[in-house]
Tab-separated table of C-alpha atoms in Angstrom:
chain	number	residue	atom	x	y	z
A	850	UNK	CA	29.597	-14.806	0.194
A	851	UNK	CA	29.117	-16.958	3.188
A	852	UNK	CA	28.144	-15.420	6.441
A	853	UNK	CA	25.666	-12.958	4.977
A	854	UNK	CA	22.471	-12.850	7.098
A	855	UNK	CA	19.759	-11.993	4.566
A	856	UNK	CA	17.050	-12.291	7.255
A	857	UNK	CA	18.524	-9.645	9.609
A	858	UNK	CA	16.848	-6.266	9.731
A	859	UNK	CA	19.462	-3.596	8.947
A	860	UNK	CA	19.139	-0.078	10.259
A	861	UNK	CA	20.921	3.209	9.498
A	862	UNK	CA	22.941	2.802	12.794
A	863	UNK	CA	24.567	-0.490	11.696
A	864	UNK	CA	28.117	-0.121	10.255
A	865	UNK	CA	28.306	-0.425	6.480
A	866	UNK	CA	30.180	-3.202	4.959
A	867	UNK	CA	32.798	-2.305	2.276
A	868	UNK	CA	30.507	-3.812	-0.431
A	869	UNK	CA	27.535	-1.807	0.675
A	870	UNK	CA	29.702	1.330	0.619
A	871	UNK	CA	30.946	0.629	-2.890
A	872	UNK	CA	27.379	-0.075	-4.133
A	873	UNK	CA	26.025	3.139	-2.522
A	874	UNK	CA	28.772	5.261	-3.984
A	875	UNK	CA	28.299	3.685	-7.476
A	876	UNK	CA	24.493	4.562	-7.573
A	877	UNK	CA	25.058	8.018	-6.133
A	878	UNK	CA	27.837	8.821	-8.622
A	879	UNK	CA	25.877	7.426	-11.531
A	880	UNK	CA	22.849	9.705	-11.114
A	881	UNK	CA	20.780	7.231	-13.101
A	882	UNK	CA	19.399	3.739	-12.392
A	883	UNK	CA	22.163	1.169	-12.172
A	884	UNK	CA	21.529	-2.462	-13.223
A	885	UNK	CA	22.241	-5.425	-10.884
A	886	UNK	CA	24.844	-6.654	-13.456
A	887	UNK	CA	26.771	-3.462	-13.192
A	888	UNK	CA	26.779	-3.530	-9.398
A	889	UNK	CA	27.952	-7.131	-9.435
A	890	UNK	CA	30.921	-6.154	-11.707
A	891	UNK	CA	31.836	-3.237	-9.344
A	892	UNK	CA	31.683	-5.661	-6.338
A	893	UNK	CA	33.553	-8.396	-8.291
A	894	UNK	CA	30.869	-10.879	-7.461
A	895	UNK	CA	27.787	-12.527	-8.967
A	896	UNK	CA	24.308	-11.035	-9.418
A	897	UNK	CA	22.807	-13.197	-6.594
A	898	UNK	CA	25.250	-11.730	-4.051
A	899	UNK	CA	24.862	-8.189	-5.437
A	900	UNK	CA	21.140	-8.495	-4.900
A	901	UNK	CA	21.624	-9.471	-1.311
A	902	UNK	CA	23.819	-6.383	-0.825
A	903	UNK	CA	21.270	-4.095	-2.464
A	904	UNK	CA	18.490	-5.649	-0.343
A	905	UNK	CA	20.521	-4.675	2.745
A	906	UNK	CA	20.983	-1.165	1.533
A	907	UNK	CA	17.271	-0.736	0.801
A	908	UNK	CA	16.455	-1.970	4.331
A	909	UNK	CA	18.754	0.686	5.734
A	910	UNK	CA	17.173	3.567	3.720
A	911	UNK	CA	13.622	2.308	4.467
A	912	UNK	CA	14.257	1.946	8.197
A	913	UNK	CA	15.572	5.540	8.628
A	914	UNK	CA	12.418	7.111	7.138
A	915	UNK	CA	14.399	10.027	5.776
A	916	UNK	CA	14.015	12.144	2.667
A	917	UNK	CA	16.013	9.791	0.400
A	918	UNK	CA	14.994	6.281	-0.575
A	919	UNK	CA	16.757	3.514	-2.496
A	920	UNK	CA	14.344	1.875	-4.911
A	921	UNK	CA	14.458	-1.056	-7.269
A	922	UNK	CA	13.045	-0.585	-10.749
A	923	UNK	CA	13.106	-3.241	-13.406
A	924	UNK	CA	16.292	-4.949	-12.081
A	925	UNK	CA	17.976	-1.591	-11.561
A	926	UNK	CA	18.530	0.635	-8.504
A	927	UNK	CA	18.242	4.310	-8.017
A	928	UNK	CA	17.997	6.950	-5.298
A	929	UNK	CA	14.739	8.970	-5.189
A	930	UNK	CA	12.968	11.334	-2.899
A	931	UNK	CA	10.601	9.904	-0.249
A	932	UNK	CA	7.052	9.964	-1.727
A	933	UNK	CA	5.656	10.934	1.677
A	934	UNK	CA	7.389	14.343	1.241
A	935	UNK	CA	6.338	15.150	-2.262
A	936	UNK	CA	3.647	17.658	-1.236
A	937	UNK	CA	6.286	19.532	0.898
A	938	UNK	CA	8.828	19.896	-1.843
A	939	UNK	CA	6.573	20.155	-4.855
A	940	UNK	CA	6.532	23.985	-4.823
A	941	UNK	CA	10.289	24.161	-5.106
A	942	UNK	CA	10.279	22.057	-8.337
A	943	UNK	CA	7.038	23.223	-9.787
A	944	UNK	CA	7.242	24.384	-13.372
A	945	UNK	CA	4.738	26.023	-15.759
A	946	UNK	CA	2.208	23.667	-17.088
A	947	UNK	CA	3.622	24.136	-20.613
A	948	UNK	CA	6.666	22.040	-19.632
A	949	UNK	CA	4.570	19.099	-18.550
A	950	UNK	CA	3.323	16.363	-20.769
A	951	UNK	CA	0.435	17.260	-23.046
A	952	UNK	CA	-2.708	15.232	-23.195
A	953	UNK	CA	-1.555	13.704	-26.478
A	954	UNK	CA	1.820	12.769	-25.009
A	955	UNK	CA	0.136	11.133	-21.956
A	956	UNK	CA	-2.166	9.293	-24.295
A	957	UNK	CA	0.681	8.028	-26.457
A	958	UNK	CA	2.766	7.100	-23.438
A	959	UNK	CA	-0.109	5.030	-21.980
A	960	UNK	CA	-0.577	3.201	-25.339
A	961	UNK	CA	3.148	2.313	-25.436
A	962	UNK	CA	3.218	1.224	-21.753
A	963	UNK	CA	0.312	-1.143	-22.100
A	964	UNK	CA	1.151	-2.514	-25.651
A	965	UNK	CA	4.989	-2.494	-25.796
A	966	UNK	CA	6.928	-3.171	-27.868
A	967	UNK	CA	4.659	-1.344	-30.318
A	968	UNK	CA	5.192	0.260	-33.712
A	969	UNK	CA	4.302	3.839	-34.686
A	970	UNK	CA	1.538	2.713	-36.935
A	971	UNK	CA	0.007	0.708	-34.111
A	972	UNK	CA	0.072	3.784	-31.939
A	973	UNK	CA	-1.532	5.864	-34.610
A	974	UNK	CA	-4.200	3.259	-35.230
A	975	UNK	CA	-5.230	3.263	-31.650
A	976	UNK	CA	-5.071	7.131	-31.329
A	977	UNK	CA	-6.548	7.828	-34.748
A	978	UNK	CA	-4.060	10.610	-35.516
A	979	UNK	CA	-0.464	11.071	-36.548
A	980	UNK	CA	1.863	10.596	-33.559
A	981	UNK	CA	5.283	11.359	-35.060
A	982	UNK	CA	5.889	14.632	-33.153
A	983	UNK	CA	4.541	13.295	-29.859
A	984	UNK	CA	6.707	10.198	-30.121
A	985	UNK	CA	9.858	12.304	-30.760
A	986	UNK	CA	9.155	14.388	-27.637
A	987	UNK	CA	8.657	11.375	-25.478
A	988	UNK	CA	12.054	9.937	-26.722
A	989	UNK	CA	13.734	13.267	-26.008
A	990	UNK	CA	12.416	13.261	-22.475
A	991	UNK	CA	13.825	9.836	-21.924
A	992	UNK	CA	10.414	8.216	-21.290
A	993	UNK	CA	10.395	6.082	-24.478
A	994	UNK	CA	13.114	4.360	-26.396
A	995	UNK	CA	13.609	2.262	-29.506
A	996	UNK	CA	13.399	-1.534	-28.952
A	997	UNK	CA	14.579	-3.067	-32.178
A	998	UNK	CA	12.538	-3.736	-35.319
A	999	UNK	CA	9.552	-5.923	-36.016
A	1000	UNK	CA	10.284	-9.001	-38.124
A	1001	UNK	CA	7.677	-8.028	-40.785
A	1002	UNK	CA	7.685	-6.358	-44.257
A	1003	UNK	CA	9.388	-2.943	-44.043
A	1004	UNK	CA	10.828	-3.878	-40.574
A	1005	UNK	CA	9.137	-1.001	-38.650
A	1006	UNK	CA	10.716	0.331	-35.532
A	1007	UNK	CA	9.463	-0.870	-32.198
A	1008	UNK	CA	9.127	1.355	-29.122
A	1009	UNK	CA	8.949	0.716	-25.414
A	1010	UNK	CA	9.013	2.735	-22.112
A	1011	UNK	CA	12.241	3.222	-20.205
A	1012	UNK	CA	13.411	2.862	-16.613
A	1013	UNK	CA	12.958	6.551	-16.299
A	1014	UNK	CA	9.279	6.087	-17.076
A	1015	UNK	CA	9.014	3.633	-14.163
A	1016	UNK	CA	10.960	6.043	-11.867
A	1017	UNK	CA	8.644	8.910	-12.845
A	1018	UNK	CA	5.522	6.885	-11.791
A	1019	UNK	CA	7.126	5.278	-8.737
A	1020	UNK	CA	6.762	1.665	-9.817
A	1021	UNK	CA	9.369	-1.103	-9.874
A	1022	UNK	CA	8.048	-2.926	-12.983
A	1023	UNK	CA	5.324	-2.769	-15.640
A	1024	UNK	CA	3.462	-5.540	-13.926
A	1025	UNK	CA	2.344	-2.953	-11.328
A	1026	UNK	CA	0.302	-1.034	-13.877
A	1027	UNK	CA	-3.437	-1.279	-13.246
A	1028	UNK	CA	-5.128	-3.707	-15.576
A	1029	UNK	CA	-7.230	-2.361	-18.370
A	1030	UNK	CA	-10.136	-4.106	-20.007
A	1031	UNK	CA	-9.188	-5.028	-23.567
A	1032	UNK	CA	-11.417	-3.697	-26.374
A	1033	UNK	CA	-12.424	-6.322	-28.829
A	1034	UNK	CA	-12.481	-4.243	-32.069
A	1035	UNK	CA	-14.836	-6.613	-33.896
A	1036	UNK	CA	-17.505	-6.036	-31.184
A	1037	UNK	CA	-17.294	-2.228	-31.180
A	1038	UNK	CA	-19.170	-0.813	-34.111
A	1039	UNK	CA	-17.456	2.657	-33.683
A	1040	UNK	CA	-14.059	1.001	-33.935
A	1041	UNK	CA	-14.635	-1.256	-36.909
A	1042	UNK	CA	-11.458	-2.162	-38.721
A	1043	UNK	CA	-11.566	-1.550	-42.522
A	1044	UNK	CA	-9.864	-3.864	-45.031
A	1045	UNK	CA	-7.281	-1.047	-45.749
A	1046	UNK	CA	-6.306	-0.631	-42.094
A	1047	UNK	CA	-6.233	-4.351	-41.546
A	1048	UNK	CA	-3.719	-4.780	-44.346
A	1049	UNK	CA	-1.550	-2.031	-42.787
A	1050	UNK	CA	-1.632	-3.795	-39.472
A	1051	UNK	CA	-0.811	-7.166	-40.990
A	1052	UNK	CA	2.292	-5.549	-42.540
A	1053	UNK	CA	3.370	-4.791	-38.961
A	1054	UNK	CA	2.857	-8.435	-38.077
A	1055	UNK	CA	-0.596	-8.055	-36.355
A	1056	UNK	CA	-3.360	-10.258	-37.518
A	1057	UNK	CA	-6.765	-8.515	-37.218
A	1058	UNK	CA	-9.970	-10.443	-37.613
A	1059	UNK	CA	-12.628	-8.216	-39.184
A	1060	UNK	CA	-16.120	-8.181	-37.810
A	1061	UNK	CA	-18.528	-10.198	-39.923
A	1062	UNK	CA	-21.055	-8.341	-42.053
A	1063	UNK	CA	-24.552	-8.908	-40.613
A	1064	UNK	CA	-25.828	-9.045	-44.162
A	1065	UNK	CA	-23.740	-12.139	-44.830
A	1066	UNK	CA	-25.013	-14.092	-41.865
């Protein structure tokens, strides 16, 4: 691992090392994001060295300003099209609007992205409607996946977004999501939590403090 110059600017004209060629072939053949651990195994090295190799590859793709880019997403790597060319190629891949995500799906996906891992009942509490069907469709599209079970009565299933979700919005990690102002339920009259709902949330391990009754103050 010695002799690697991590400060050097690599271009498409530089000769590939054998390790870079292996890593590039692995990601191309996979067709899906490949974790750093998997790349390290293929290179028969450790994650630190594999990261150096991948940094060099990303520099190459970025410097050539071509139609293909190599991006890092949540400790995984994948090839994607250059965002600067999306308008030019959009017509080719355009599909009827019925194949896109519905408003309900987008709403549910946003709730999961900002609150994950989250249970189905939590999602439905925020949306105010049953979300079973929407949740199933998001899982089928590979945007949401199961994330274990909550350590609470009934052990409800937890859900989180996937790497494919990050890839679809062009972000490397969830930390890049824009911040949202948190709503304090006990200060929003239209969102008051009833005793019944509070008990349901507590069953999912979420402690909700009900707003005080003005008549009791």
